[in-house]
Amino acid sequence: MRLGLFGKALCAAAALALGLSLAHAQDKGLENPRSTTFHTALKGKKVVFVPLSMGFDLTEGWAAQMRKQADRLGYDFEIRDPAWSTDAGTKAIQSLISEKPDLMVIHNPDIQSYARLLKQAQAAGIKIVQINLESNTTTDSYVGADWTEIGRKAAEAIVERCGAGKGISTKVAIDTGVPTAASDVFQLHGIYEVLDAHPEIQVVSQQATEYNPEKARSIMATVLQQHDDLCGAIGIWDNQDTGTASAIKEAGKSDQVFLVTSGGGNQVGCENVKNGLFNLYISYNVPLQGDLLNQEIVRLLMSDATAGEIQTMYFNPLTLITPENVNQRNCWTLDDLK
Amino acid sequence: MASSEALTRFRYRYLSGRLVGEILSKSWIDSAIPVAVLAVVLVAMSVLVPGIFTTGYVSDLSRQLAEFGLLALALTIVVMSGGIDLSIGSTFALCVLASLIGMNVLGLPFGVSLATALGTGIICGTLNGLLIGYLRLRAFITTLVTLVIYRALYDIVFPRLASAIVGNTPDSPLWDYLGFGDFYGIPISFLVFAAIALVIHITLSRLRPGWHLRAVGGARKSAYNAGINVKRTVCLAYVASGVLSAIAAFLFSARLGSTGADTGIGLEISVLTAVVLGGVSLGGGRGSVGNAIIGAILVLILTNGLIRMSTPGSVNQLVLGLILIFAVLFDAKWVKNRGKILSKVYVSPTYLALPPREDRDLATFALNDRLSEVETIGLGVVEGPEDVVLDADDNLYTGTRHGTIVRFLAPDYRRSEVFARIGGHPLGLAFDKQGDLLTCVGGMGVYRVSPNGAVSLVTDETNRSWLSVIDDSRLRLPDDLDIAPDGRIFFSEATIRYEMADWVTDALEGRGNGRLICHDPRTGQTRTVLRGLIFPNGITMCRDGQSLLFAETWACRISRYWFDGPKKGTHEVFISNLPGYPDNINRGSKGTYWVALLGLRTSTFDLAMRKPGFRRRMAHRIAADEWLFPNVNRGCIVHISETGEVLDVLWDRDGKNHPSITSTCEHKGYLYLGGVSNNRIGRVKLPDADPEWTAQRDYWGQG
Amino acid sequence: MTTRGATGSEIGSRRLVERLLRSQEGIVFLLALAAFVLFSATLPSFLSAGNLLVLIRSVSILGILALGMAVVVIARGIDVSMIAVMVVSVSWAFVITRAGYPFEVALLIGAGFALVAGIVIGALIAFGEVPPIFATLAAGSVIYGTGRTFFFTLEMQNVPPDTDWFRLIGQGNFLGIPVTIIAFGALCIVVQVVLSRTRFGWTIYAMGNNPQAARVTGLPTRPMIVAQYAISAFIAYLAGLILASSAAAINARLFNSTMIYDILLVVVLGGIGLNGGHGSVRNVILGTVFVGILLNGMTILNIDYTIQNLVKGVVLLLAIVADSLVNPRDEQTSQQGDL
């Protein structure tokens, strides 16, 4: 039909009006399919954490962060606490293998006890992330400290302090934790890599304290009586080395003995660095590990790969804390993470 | 009043409450409680943790049970011997170390490693055994010290070899098979455990080493006096514990393939909990493999369930500690009080209403002194002549409470001799056709004595009734017997709930606890023919050859039971409402019967029998020797006719010789009297009796 | 007379030695003397004032705990829950302080908890008739579990800040002697006075010697048992405070260690037999000193820590063997189930 001038003007006005009315609606953007998937894909899944034990800074810290993410993304997070008992831990994992959660986070008491069980769990289709203490079995993922690297760094610091002619003597004491744990086996290897290259360093004592600060204290007290010109000490964990440090302090040799330890970097450890109980603290940074752990959990839960098909690992960077760089960023408290 | 009595009667008929007492008196009650607890825990776990009992889980559990169960068995053996072994955890750790050194570090073959582990266990156990068995040190502190020593050894050796242990895996298919193979779904380690448990069970319950162990644990001095080598038994108990720990350790190392610094720490507490929970008494001497296994299963399910519920480890410790406390508390109190509770709860009275005594009885049963001229036979020679009988040669036989049958020789009955020694307390006596003396021996059964004095058992058991909690296949109190014309022996068992020693307590119950039993010598079978009789006592054959009379003592009546003929299997009251408690019945001359009334009814006791609640409260609250009892001190003899009429009553008015009589025997014109609490037999002349009449002839004709 | 004087004293000393050899206490005393002499002669650093102080100090906490244990053992009991009570009550006191309460109040609350725990355990043993070994074993587990579940989460509790006076207890010196040793000495005197001069103490000996006779003659055995366990729990609390002060922290995991066996070692070595009835503070001091000499000597000899444990165990074993040979078990008053 032929439109007159008036008709054309009317049409144009109508079009303009329509366009204007359409323009009134806001620009509501686009749905991000990745975000939707991210927030819904994990709902209803089950993640179980089997720590060495609850009740100390490392596991409480990781657990707090994992719980936060579980709440945020809507999956189920449980803890099976063996309370330091390897036997209870094995039982927990065995029962989990029949319960079949989607993912387990395992903290190994030593490198062998859970090895077979982890293989079985992977074969049963359960994805596994190992945190900080490894086992002989490689699983879907590992997040944690590189113990060999810690050992090397600790030994290097000792060599610097107690090498030939540098300190009061070249005597060094090493206190280990549980001889079959990853923190011991691999760390000792790293320590001796360095110490073997410096044969003048004399290891006067190497004893296991089983993570018990009272035992560490007794051992160090004995060692100091036997060698009162001790130059340095390497401890494998800050929780037990409070005992070592207190023995050194009691003997009045805090200025003489250079104590290197490692730990998760929590506030108490930092306090001990500030007040001179620890001379060098190698932190593997629990909050950072917690974040990495969370990321691995999400990645594995969302991945279509079968359990054990693809194996990754990430040894997180270490922070060397000395009295000079004790600060808010390097140290954390449990309340921060909750 | 009538309605309340009817209500009482109804209530006591159906809700008697006697089951509680009977169940408590069972010997397996000690084990029943842990089983009940286990059942409760299983139910609780399956509710709290849904899906807990899947096949995979049960298979895991059985593997754990294999190791833990062996340790529980080890500790059970030691506890049963009266000791304790706190070093069990450290021994376990050392044996694990030995197995792993053998398999992983040294690469020895399977058998050699097993031998190493067993050897370590034997050495550890022998040290304990020598110290505790031979040097007589105290078990607790000694095993505590060996715990420290073995732990120290472990702590010295383990760190030095730790890397070697975890670095190598042994190349032995048998090792892997033991660790996680299974046989049609059942783990191999569990089968090994089951086999060992079976062997130990048989040894402990049926073989001499087990009896020695129990004896030493239960009563050490007595065991020593009985000639058991106490020191060696105790030492071997610890060696056995060491061996079992070694086997458990070997299974553990096969399953896990490695060991940690904390292996075996705290194990002694959980094994001790398992053993105590399972019902093994800490005092020693009591326990079984079943107890150990139940306890082990309980502890395993509890710990696994708690872990599964994601409870923090500290809560597990709390729960297990509380359970141990309650278990030991209960054990202590139960062992102490069981006897007390049982004696209170066992007596379960019921309602028994006797018809009120009639006035006509006053005349019939008037007191007289017919028994004053009695002669005494065997005064002071016999004790407890409950029944008397005479043979064809006029010799007098009676049973005594010393378990003998004494014969008094005719014609003066001054000489006596022990005719047979049987045991128990021979009660009812009767001669059969061949002249053998049959007797019901209270506490033992029915026995036969041949004319030359040889004793043989007739029967001491009958068929067990399905619904009775008490095992009534055994005869507790066979009382009187008589022999049917075809040779069948009918005898009464007065009560299945009480033994010979406290038969009078049955009176307090007034319950039909007795039965009539028949033994057929032709087939050798014994069967119960009538149940639920109220203290059936005397039995005698009626002259029709098809029925017999039996007395129900506390019911004060005599009934007639037909065992043959058209009325077979039925019974009816013959005489009721007697003024006293009838005991034995025997035949008399001229077709009559003699009934002994062992005691007289009193209005008080009759009233008490209608108040079962009163009697129950009495049994609960007062000591047993203060209870109300029926009068069994004063009785009489009743002469009744074929049809149940009272012909005559004989009393001992002054009570000098025979105040209480339990049986009579008429023989050639004399009546012989026996009493279960007398120390003499009486003989009184019956002026109008047939002077040639003997029971022998009445039953069997001549001879 | 004068010629015999010299031999008289010789005979006297020989008789003394013989008498000493007849009791286990005597044997241990002679051994301790021998070890002391041996170490002083052969080890250069042994016989110095500093070393001797270190020796006593290292075992004084053990000695304090042994005092508590001795009170219970003399009365024929045993208390293996001392470590649990110690760590839980002290940890709780620290947690309460960090939660904002004044430190002194928290210490009182901790003491109260220890006393309550001891009373409950004593009641279990006295009125529940549970054998002491099981009651205290299980109670230790329960107390530790309760503590970890309800009172504190972290096992390691540092001494709260701003409590400098507290630090003095464990790490301070008074007239050159560490306060720990002074505390031990003071407690020794108190316990000895109670045991030897009060009726309470005499009752303890009576109960240990023959419990049935004690009951029958009217002694209040059951309240006494409750009191004993309350005392041992309280002494454990005090020991825990000193321990926390000297290590600047208290670790609840001590419960899992073998410390309780060390306490028993001191008690039994010192000569207090486990079937009760005899013993005194002198025995505890002897045991403590002997263990101290042993440990110190082994340390100076450079013996590995784990081997020291083995030596401790073997020494204890020899001590109880000697004890049983010298004090054979009295079959008259020992009972079935007397473990």
PDB file of N, CA, C and O in Angstrom, chain B residues 399-450:
ATOM      1  N   GLY B 399      16.668 -96.002 102.787  1.00  0.00           N
ATOM      2  CA  GLY B 399      17.743 -95.141 102.297  1.00  0.00           C
ATOM      3  C   GLY B 399      18.134 -94.141 103.377  1.00  0.00           C
ATOM      4  O   GLY B 399      17.353 -93.834 104.268  1.00  0.00           O
ATOM      5  N   THR B 400      19.374 -93.653 103.339  1.00  0.00           N
ATOM      6  CA  THR B 400      19.799 -92.661 104.316  1.00  0.00           C
ATOM      7  C   THR B 400      20.339 -91.442 103.588  1.00  0.00           C
ATOM      8  O   THR B 400      20.644 -91.505 102.395  1.00  0.00           O
ATOM      9  N   ARG B 401      20.500 -90.353 104.346  1.00  0.00           N
ATOM     10  CA  ARG B 401      20.978 -89.144 103.694  1.00  0.00           C
ATOM     11  C   ARG B 401      22.463 -89.201 103.374  1.00  0.00           C
ATOM     12  O   ARG B 401      23.010 -88.297 102.763  1.00  0.00           O
ATOM     13  N   HIS B 402      23.122 -90.284 103.786  1.00  0.00           N
ATOM     14  CA  HIS B 402      24.535 -90.439 103.429  1.00  0.00           C
ATOM     15  C   HIS B 402      24.707 -91.103 102.083  1.00  0.00           C
ATOM     16  O   HIS B 402      25.816 -91.389 101.672  1.00  0.00           O
ATOM     17  N   GLY B 403      23.593 -91.372 101.428  1.00  0.00           N
ATOM     18  CA  GLY B 403      23.670 -91.966 100.105  1.00  0.00           C
ATOM     19  C   GLY B 403      23.741 -93.476 100.126  1.00  0.00           C
ATOM     20  O   GLY B 403      24.067 -94.094  99.115  1.00  0.00           O
ATOM     21  N   THR B 404      23.429 -94.067 101.237  1.00  0.00           N
ATOM     22  CA  THR B 404      23.498 -95.526 101.302  1.00  0.00           C
ATOM     23  C   THR B 404      22.107 -96.112 101.485  1.00  0.00           C
ATOM     24  O   THR B 404      21.185 -95.425 101.902  1.00  0.00           O
ATOM     25  N   ILE B 405      22.007 -97.377 101.143  1.00  0.00           N
ATOM     26  CA  ILE B 405      20.789 -98.136 101.490  1.00  0.00           C
ATOM     27  C   ILE B 405      21.203 -99.126 102.571  1.00  0.00           C
ATOM     28  O   ILE B 405      22.149 -99.911 102.376  1.00  0.00           O
ATOM     29  N   VAL B 406      20.517 -99.006 103.698  1.00  0.00           N
ATOM     30  CA  VAL B 406      20.887 -99.828 104.858  1.00  0.00           C
ATOM     31  C   VAL B 406      19.874-100.961 104.989  1.00  0.00           C
ATOM     32  O   VAL B 406      18.678-100.766 104.799  1.00  0.00           O
ATOM     33  N   ARG B 407      20.375-102.111 105.295  1.00  0.00           N
ATOM     34  CA  ARG B 407      19.486-103.280 105.460  1.00  0.00           C
ATOM     35  C   ARG B 407      19.510-103.726 106.905  1.00  0.00           C
ATOM     36  O   ARG B 407      20.599-103.900 107.479  1.00  0.00           O
ATOM     37  N   PHE B 408      18.340-103.841 107.455  1.00  0.00           N
ATOM     38  CA  PHE B 408      18.219-104.371 108.812  1.00  0.00           C
ATOM     39  C   PHE B 408      17.767-105.823 108.704  1.00  0.00           C
ATOM     40  O   PHE B 408      16.807-106.137 108.015  1.00  0.00           O
ATOM     41  N   LEU B 409      18.488-106.700 109.382  1.00  0.00           N
ATOM     42  CA  LEU B 409      18.225-108.125 109.181  1.00  0.00           C
ATOM     43  C   LEU B 409      17.115-108.616 110.093  1.00  0.00           C
ATOM     44  O   LEU B 409      17.069-108.286 111.284  1.00  0.00           O
ATOM     45  N   ALA B 410      16.252-109.414 109.513  1.00  0.00           N
ATOM     46  CA  ALA B 410      15.164-110.023 110.277  1.00  0.00           C
ATOM     47  C   ALA B 410      15.738-111.008 111.282  1.00  0.00           C
ATOM     48  O   ALA B 410      16.866-111.487 111.070  1.00  0.00           O
ATOM     49  N   PRO B 411      15.085-111.431 112.298  1.00  0.00           N
ATOM     50  CA  PRO B 411      13.747-110.982 112.651  1.00  0.00           C
ATOM     51  C   PRO B 411      13.726-109.845 113.674  1.00  0.00           C
ATOM     52  O   PRO B 411      12.709-109.254 113.930  1.00  0.00           O
ATOM     53  N   ASP B 412      14.908-109.538 114.267  1.00  0.00           N
ATOM     54  CA  ASP B 412      14.856-108.547 115.340  1.00  0.00           C
ATOM     55  C   ASP B 412      15.274-107.156 114.878  1.00  0.00           C
ATOM     56  O   ASP B 412      15.074-106.191 115.589  1.00  0.00           O
ATOM     57  N   TYR B 413      15.826-107.077 113.700  1.00  0.00           N
ATOM     58  CA  TYR B 413      16.240-105.789 113.131  1.00  0.00           C
ATOM     59  C   TYR B 413      17.208-105.048 114.011  1.00  0.00           C
ATOM     60  O   TYR B 413      17.251-103.838 114.033  1.00  0.00           O
ATOM     61  N   ARG B 414      17.999-105.836 114.741  1.00  0.00           N
ATOM     62  CA  ARG B 414      19.013-105.156 115.528  1.00  0.00           C
ATOM     63  C   ARG B 414      20.307-105.062 114.767  1.00  0.00           C
ATOM     64  O   ARG B 414      21.055-104.124 114.936  1.00  0.00           O
ATOM     65  N   ARG B 415      20.569-106.045 113.929  1.00  0.00           N
ATOM     66  CA  ARG B 415      21.784-105.985 113.149  1.00  0.00           C
ATOM     67  C   ARG B 415      21.482-105.252 111.845  1.00  0.00           C
ATOM     68  O   ARG B 415      20.434-105.436 111.238  1.00  0.00           O
ATOM     69  N   SER B 416      22.452-104.438 111.466  1.00  0.00           N
ATOM     70  CA  SER B 416      22.240-103.725 110.203  1.00  0.00           C
ATOM     71  C   SER B 416      23.525-103.743 109.413  1.00  0.00           C
ATOM     72  O   SER B 416      24.604-103.968 109.949  1.00  0.00           O
ATOM     73  N   GLU B 417      23.385-103.556 108.141  1.00  0.00           N
ATOM     74  CA  GLU B 417      24.574-103.479 107.300  1.00  0.00           C
ATOM     75  C   GLU B 417      24.262-102.545 106.128  1.00  0.00           C
ATOM     76  O   GLU B 417      23.100-102.324 105.776  1.00  0.00           O
ATOM     77  N   VAL B 418      25.323-102.018 105.550  1.00  0.00           N
ATOM     78  CA  VAL B 418      25.128-101.175 104.372  1.00  0.00           C
ATOM     79  C   VAL B 418      24.927-102.101 103.183  1.00  0.00           C
ATOM     80  O   VAL B 418      25.820-102.867 102.813  1.00  0.00           O
ATOM     81  N   PHE B 419      23.766-102.004 102.601  1.00  0.00           N
ATOM     82  CA  PHE B 419      23.434-102.907 101.504  1.00  0.00           C
ATOM     83  C   PHE B 419      24.036-102.387 100.184  1.00  0.00           C
ATOM     84  O   PHE B 419      24.542-103.143  99.380  1.00  0.00           O
ATOM     85  N   ALA B 420      23.944-101.080 100.001  1.00  0.00           N
ATOM     86  CA  ALA B 420      24.492-100.514  98.760  1.00  0.00           C
ATOM     87  C   ALA B 420      24.849 -99.054  99.003  1.00  0.00           C
ATOM     88  O   ALA B 420      24.214 -98.375  99.793  1.00  0.00           O
ATOM     89  N   ARG B 421      25.904 -98.613  98.310  1.00  0.00           N
ATOM     90  CA  ARG B 421      26.264 -97.195  98.369  1.00  0.00           C
ATOM     91  C   ARG B 421      25.971 -96.584  97.016  1.00  0.00           C
ATOM     92  O   ARG B 421      26.479 -97.050  96.000  1.00  0.00           O
ATOM     93  N   ILE B 422      25.125 -95.573  97.020  1.00  0.00           N
ATOM     94  CA  ILE B 422      24.767 -94.983  95.733  1.00  0.00           C
ATOM     95  C   ILE B 422      25.181 -93.519  95.664  1.00  0.00           C
ATOM     96  O   ILE B 422      25.743 -93.063  94.690  1.00  0.00           O
ATOM     97  N   GLY B 423      24.921 -92.781  96.723  1.00  0.00           N
ATOM     98  CA  GLY B 423      25.166 -91.342  96.670  1.00  0.00           C
ATOM     99  C   GLY B 423      23.840 -90.620  96.749  1.00  0.00           C
ATOM    100  O   GLY B 423      22.773 -91.237  96.833  1.00  0.00           O
ATOM    101  N   GLY B 424      23.848 -89.306  96.754  1.00  0.00           N
ATOM    102  CA  GLY B 424      22.599 -88.553  96.840  1.00  0.00           C
ATOM    103  C   GLY B 424      21.857 -88.900  98.112  1.00  0.00           C
ATOM    104  O   GLY B 424      22.459 -89.074  99.150  1.00  0.00           O
ATOM    105  N   HIS B 425      20.547 -89.001  98.022  1.00  0.00           N
ATOM    106  CA  HIS B 425      19.747 -89.405  99.172  1.00  0.00           C
ATOM    107  C   HIS B 425      18.667 -90.330  98.617  1.00  0.00           C
ATOM    108  O   HIS B 425      17.698 -89.857  98.020  1.00  0.00           O
ATOM    109  N   PRO B 426      18.822 -91.635  98.776  1.00  0.00           N
ATOM    110  CA  PRO B 426      17.818 -92.556  98.225  1.00  0.00           C
ATOM    111  C   PRO B 426      16.473 -92.329  98.904  1.00  0.00           C
ATOM    112  O   PRO B 426      16.380 -92.348 100.128  1.00  0.00           O
ATOM    113  N   LEU B 427      15.467 -92.066  98.125  1.00  0.00           N
ATOM    114  CA  LEU B 427      14.155 -91.737  98.671  1.00  0.00           C
ATOM    115  C   LEU B 427      13.204 -92.923  98.496  1.00  0.00           C
ATOM    116  O   LEU B 427      13.193 -93.841  99.295  1.00  0.00           O
ATOM    117  N   GLY B 428      12.428 -92.914  97.411  1.00  0.00           N
ATOM    118  CA  GLY B 428      11.435 -93.985  97.264  1.00  0.00           C
ATOM    119  C   GLY B 428      12.072 -95.333  96.967  1.00  0.00           C
ATOM    120  O   GLY B 428      13.092 -95.414  96.282  1.00  0.00           O
ATOM    121  N   LEU B 429      11.508 -96.415  97.521  1.00  0.00           N
ATOM    122  CA  LEU B 429      12.039 -97.764  97.312  1.00  0.00           C
ATOM    123  C   LEU B 429      10.918 -98.684  96.852  1.00  0.00           C
ATOM    124  O   LEU B 429       9.780 -98.527  97.269  1.00  0.00           O
ATOM    125  N   ALA B 430      11.237 -99.626  95.982  1.00  0.00           N
ATOM    126  CA  ALA B 430      10.241-100.624  95.583  1.00  0.00           C
ATOM    127  C   ALA B 430      10.963-101.835  95.041  1.00  0.00           C
ATOM    128  O   ALA B 430      12.013-101.706  94.406  1.00  0.00           O
ATOM    129  N   PHE B 431      10.376-102.991  95.262  1.00  0.00           N
ATOM    130  CA  PHE B 431      10.949-104.212  94.694  1.00  0.00           C
ATOM    131  C   PHE B 431      10.221-104.549  93.409  1.00  0.00           C
ATOM    132  O   PHE B 431       9.010-104.432  93.314  1.00  0.00           O
ATOM    133  N   ASP B 432      10.965-104.970  92.406  1.00  0.00           N
ATOM    134  CA  ASP B 432      10.264-105.379  91.189  1.00  0.00           C
ATOM    135  C   ASP B 432      10.091-106.900  91.182  1.00  0.00           C
ATOM    136  O   ASP B 432      10.392-107.588  92.150  1.00  0.00           O
ATOM    137  N   LYS B 433       9.591-107.355  90.052  1.00  0.00           N
ATOM    138  CA  LYS B 433       9.218-108.769  89.989  1.00  0.00           C
ATOM    139  C   LYS B 433      10.416-109.677  90.218  1.00  0.00           C
ATOM    140  O   LYS B 433      10.311-110.723  90.839  1.00  0.00           O
ATOM    141  N   GLN B 434      11.583-109.268  89.721  1.00  0.00           N
ATOM    142  CA  GLN B 434      12.770-110.130  89.834  1.00  0.00           C
ATOM    143  C   GLN B 434      13.429-110.037  91.194  1.00  0.00           C
ATOM    144  O   GLN B 434      14.429-110.717  91.428  1.00  0.00           O
ATOM    145  N   GLY B 435      12.922-109.182  92.036  1.00  0.00           N
ATOM    146  CA  GLY B 435      13.532-109.051  93.352  1.00  0.00           C
ATOM    147  C   GLY B 435      14.617-107.986  93.404  1.00  0.00           C
ATOM    148  O   GLY B 435      15.294-107.816  94.401  1.00  0.00           O
ATOM    149  N   ASP B 436      14.800-107.223  92.305  1.00  0.00           N
ATOM    150  CA  ASP B 436      15.740-106.097  92.365  1.00  0.00           C
ATOM    151  C   ASP B 436      15.086-104.952  93.104  1.00  0.00           C
ATOM    152  O   ASP B 436      13.884-104.714  92.970  1.00  0.00           O
ATOM    153  N   LEU B 437      15.918-104.228  93.833  1.00  0.00           N
ATOM    154  CA  LEU B 437      15.403-103.073  94.560  1.00  0.00           C
ATOM    155  C   LEU B 437      15.589-101.854  93.683  1.00  0.00           C
ATOM    156  O   LEU B 437      16.712-101.502  93.283  1.00  0.00           O
ATOM    157  N   LEU B 438      14.482-101.194  93.351  1.00  0.00           N
ATOM    158  CA  LEU B 438      14.573 -99.963  92.578  1.00  0.00           C
ATOM    159  C   LEU B 438      14.424 -98.799  93.530  1.00  0.00           C
ATOM    160  O   LEU B 438      13.602 -98.832  94.444  1.00  0.00           O
ATOM    161  N   THR B 439      15.210 -97.756  93.297  1.00  0.00           N
ATOM    162  CA  THR B 439      15.133 -96.629  94.203  1.00  0.00           C
ATOM    163  C   THR B 439      15.255 -95.314  93.451  1.00  0.00           C
ATOM    164  O   THR B 439      15.983 -95.211  92.462  1.00  0.00           O
ATOM    165  N   CYS B 440      14.499 -94.323  93.935  1.00  0.00           N
ATOM    166  CA  CYS B 440      14.648 -92.956  93.432  1.00  0.00           C
ATOM    167  C   CYS B 440      15.676 -92.277  94.306  1.00  0.00           C
ATOM    168  O   CYS B 440      15.470 -92.142  95.509  1.00  0.00           O
ATOM    169  N   VAL B 441      16.779 -91.871  93.738  1.00  0.00           N
ATOM    170  CA  VAL B 441      17.819 -91.231  94.537  1.00  0.00           C
ATOM    171  C   VAL B 441      17.725 -89.723  94.311  1.00  0.00           C
ATOM    172  O   VAL B 441      17.913 -89.252  93.186  1.00  0.00           O
ATOM    173  N   GLY B 442      17.423 -89.000  95.358  1.00  0.00           N
ATOM    174  CA  GLY B 442      17.281 -87.551  95.225  1.00  0.00           C
ATOM    175  C   GLY B 442      18.591 -86.915  94.834  1.00  0.00           C
ATOM    176  O   GLY B 442      19.607 -87.121  95.474  1.00  0.00           O
ATOM    177  N   GLY B 443      18.565 -86.179  93.743  1.00  0.00           N
ATOM    178  CA  GLY B 443      19.775 -85.529  93.273  1.00  0.00           C
ATOM    179  C   GLY B 443      20.497 -86.320  92.207  1.00  0.00           C
ATOM    180  O   GLY B 443      21.413 -85.815  91.590  1.00  0.00           O
ATOM    181  N   MET B 444      20.080 -87.567  91.973  1.00  0.00           N
ATOM    182  CA  MET B 444      20.794 -88.365  90.985  1.00  0.00           C
ATOM    183  C   MET B 444      19.912 -88.992  89.919  1.00  0.00           C
ATOM    184  O   MET B 444      20.134 -88.790  88.739  1.00  0.00           O
ATOM    185  N   GLY B 445      18.934 -89.783  90.337  1.00  0.00           N
ATOM    186  CA  GLY B 445      18.099 -90.419  89.317  1.00  0.00           C
ATOM    187  C   GLY B 445      17.493 -91.686  89.875  1.00  0.00           C
ATOM    188  O   GLY B 445      17.380 -91.852  91.084  1.00  0.00           O
ATOM    189  N   VAL B 446      17.108 -92.571  88.976  1.00  0.00           N
ATOM    190  CA  VAL B 446      16.507 -93.836  89.404  1.00  0.00           C
ATOM    191  C   VAL B 446      17.564 -94.920  89.264  1.00  0.00           C
ATOM    192  O   VAL B 446      18.187 -95.057  88.205  1.00  0.00           O
ATOM    193  N   TYR B 447      17.790 -95.663  90.319  1.00  0.00           N
ATOM    194  CA  TYR B 447      18.840 -96.687  90.321  1.00  0.00           C
ATOM    195  C   TYR B 447      18.272 -98.050  90.665  1.00  0.00           C
ATOM    196  O   TYR B 447      17.220 -98.163  91.263  1.00  0.00           O
ATOM    197  N   ARG B 448      18.995 -99.054  90.287  1.00  0.00           N
ATOM    198  CA  ARG B 448      18.577-100.427  90.563  1.00  0.00           C
ATOM    199  C   ARG B 448      19.674-101.113  91.347  1.00  0.00           C
ATOM    200  O   ARG B 448      20.858-100.953  91.031  1.00  0.00           O
ATOM    201  N   VAL B 449      19.261-101.831  92.401  1.00  0.00           N
ATOM    202  CA  VAL B 449      20.237-102.589  93.188  1.00  0.00           C
ATOM    203  C   VAL B 449      19.842-104.054  93.123  1.00  0.00           C
ATOM    204  O   VAL B 449      18.725-104.417  93.476  1.00  0.00           O
ATOM    205  N   SER B 450      20.750-104.869  92.661  1.00  0.00           N
ATOM    206  CA  SER B 450      20.429-106.294  92.568  1.00  0.00           C
ATOM    207  C   SER B 450      20.546-106.941  93.954  1.00  0.00           C
ATOM    208  O   SER B 450      21.141-106.332  94.851  1.00  0.00           O
TER     209      SER B 450
END
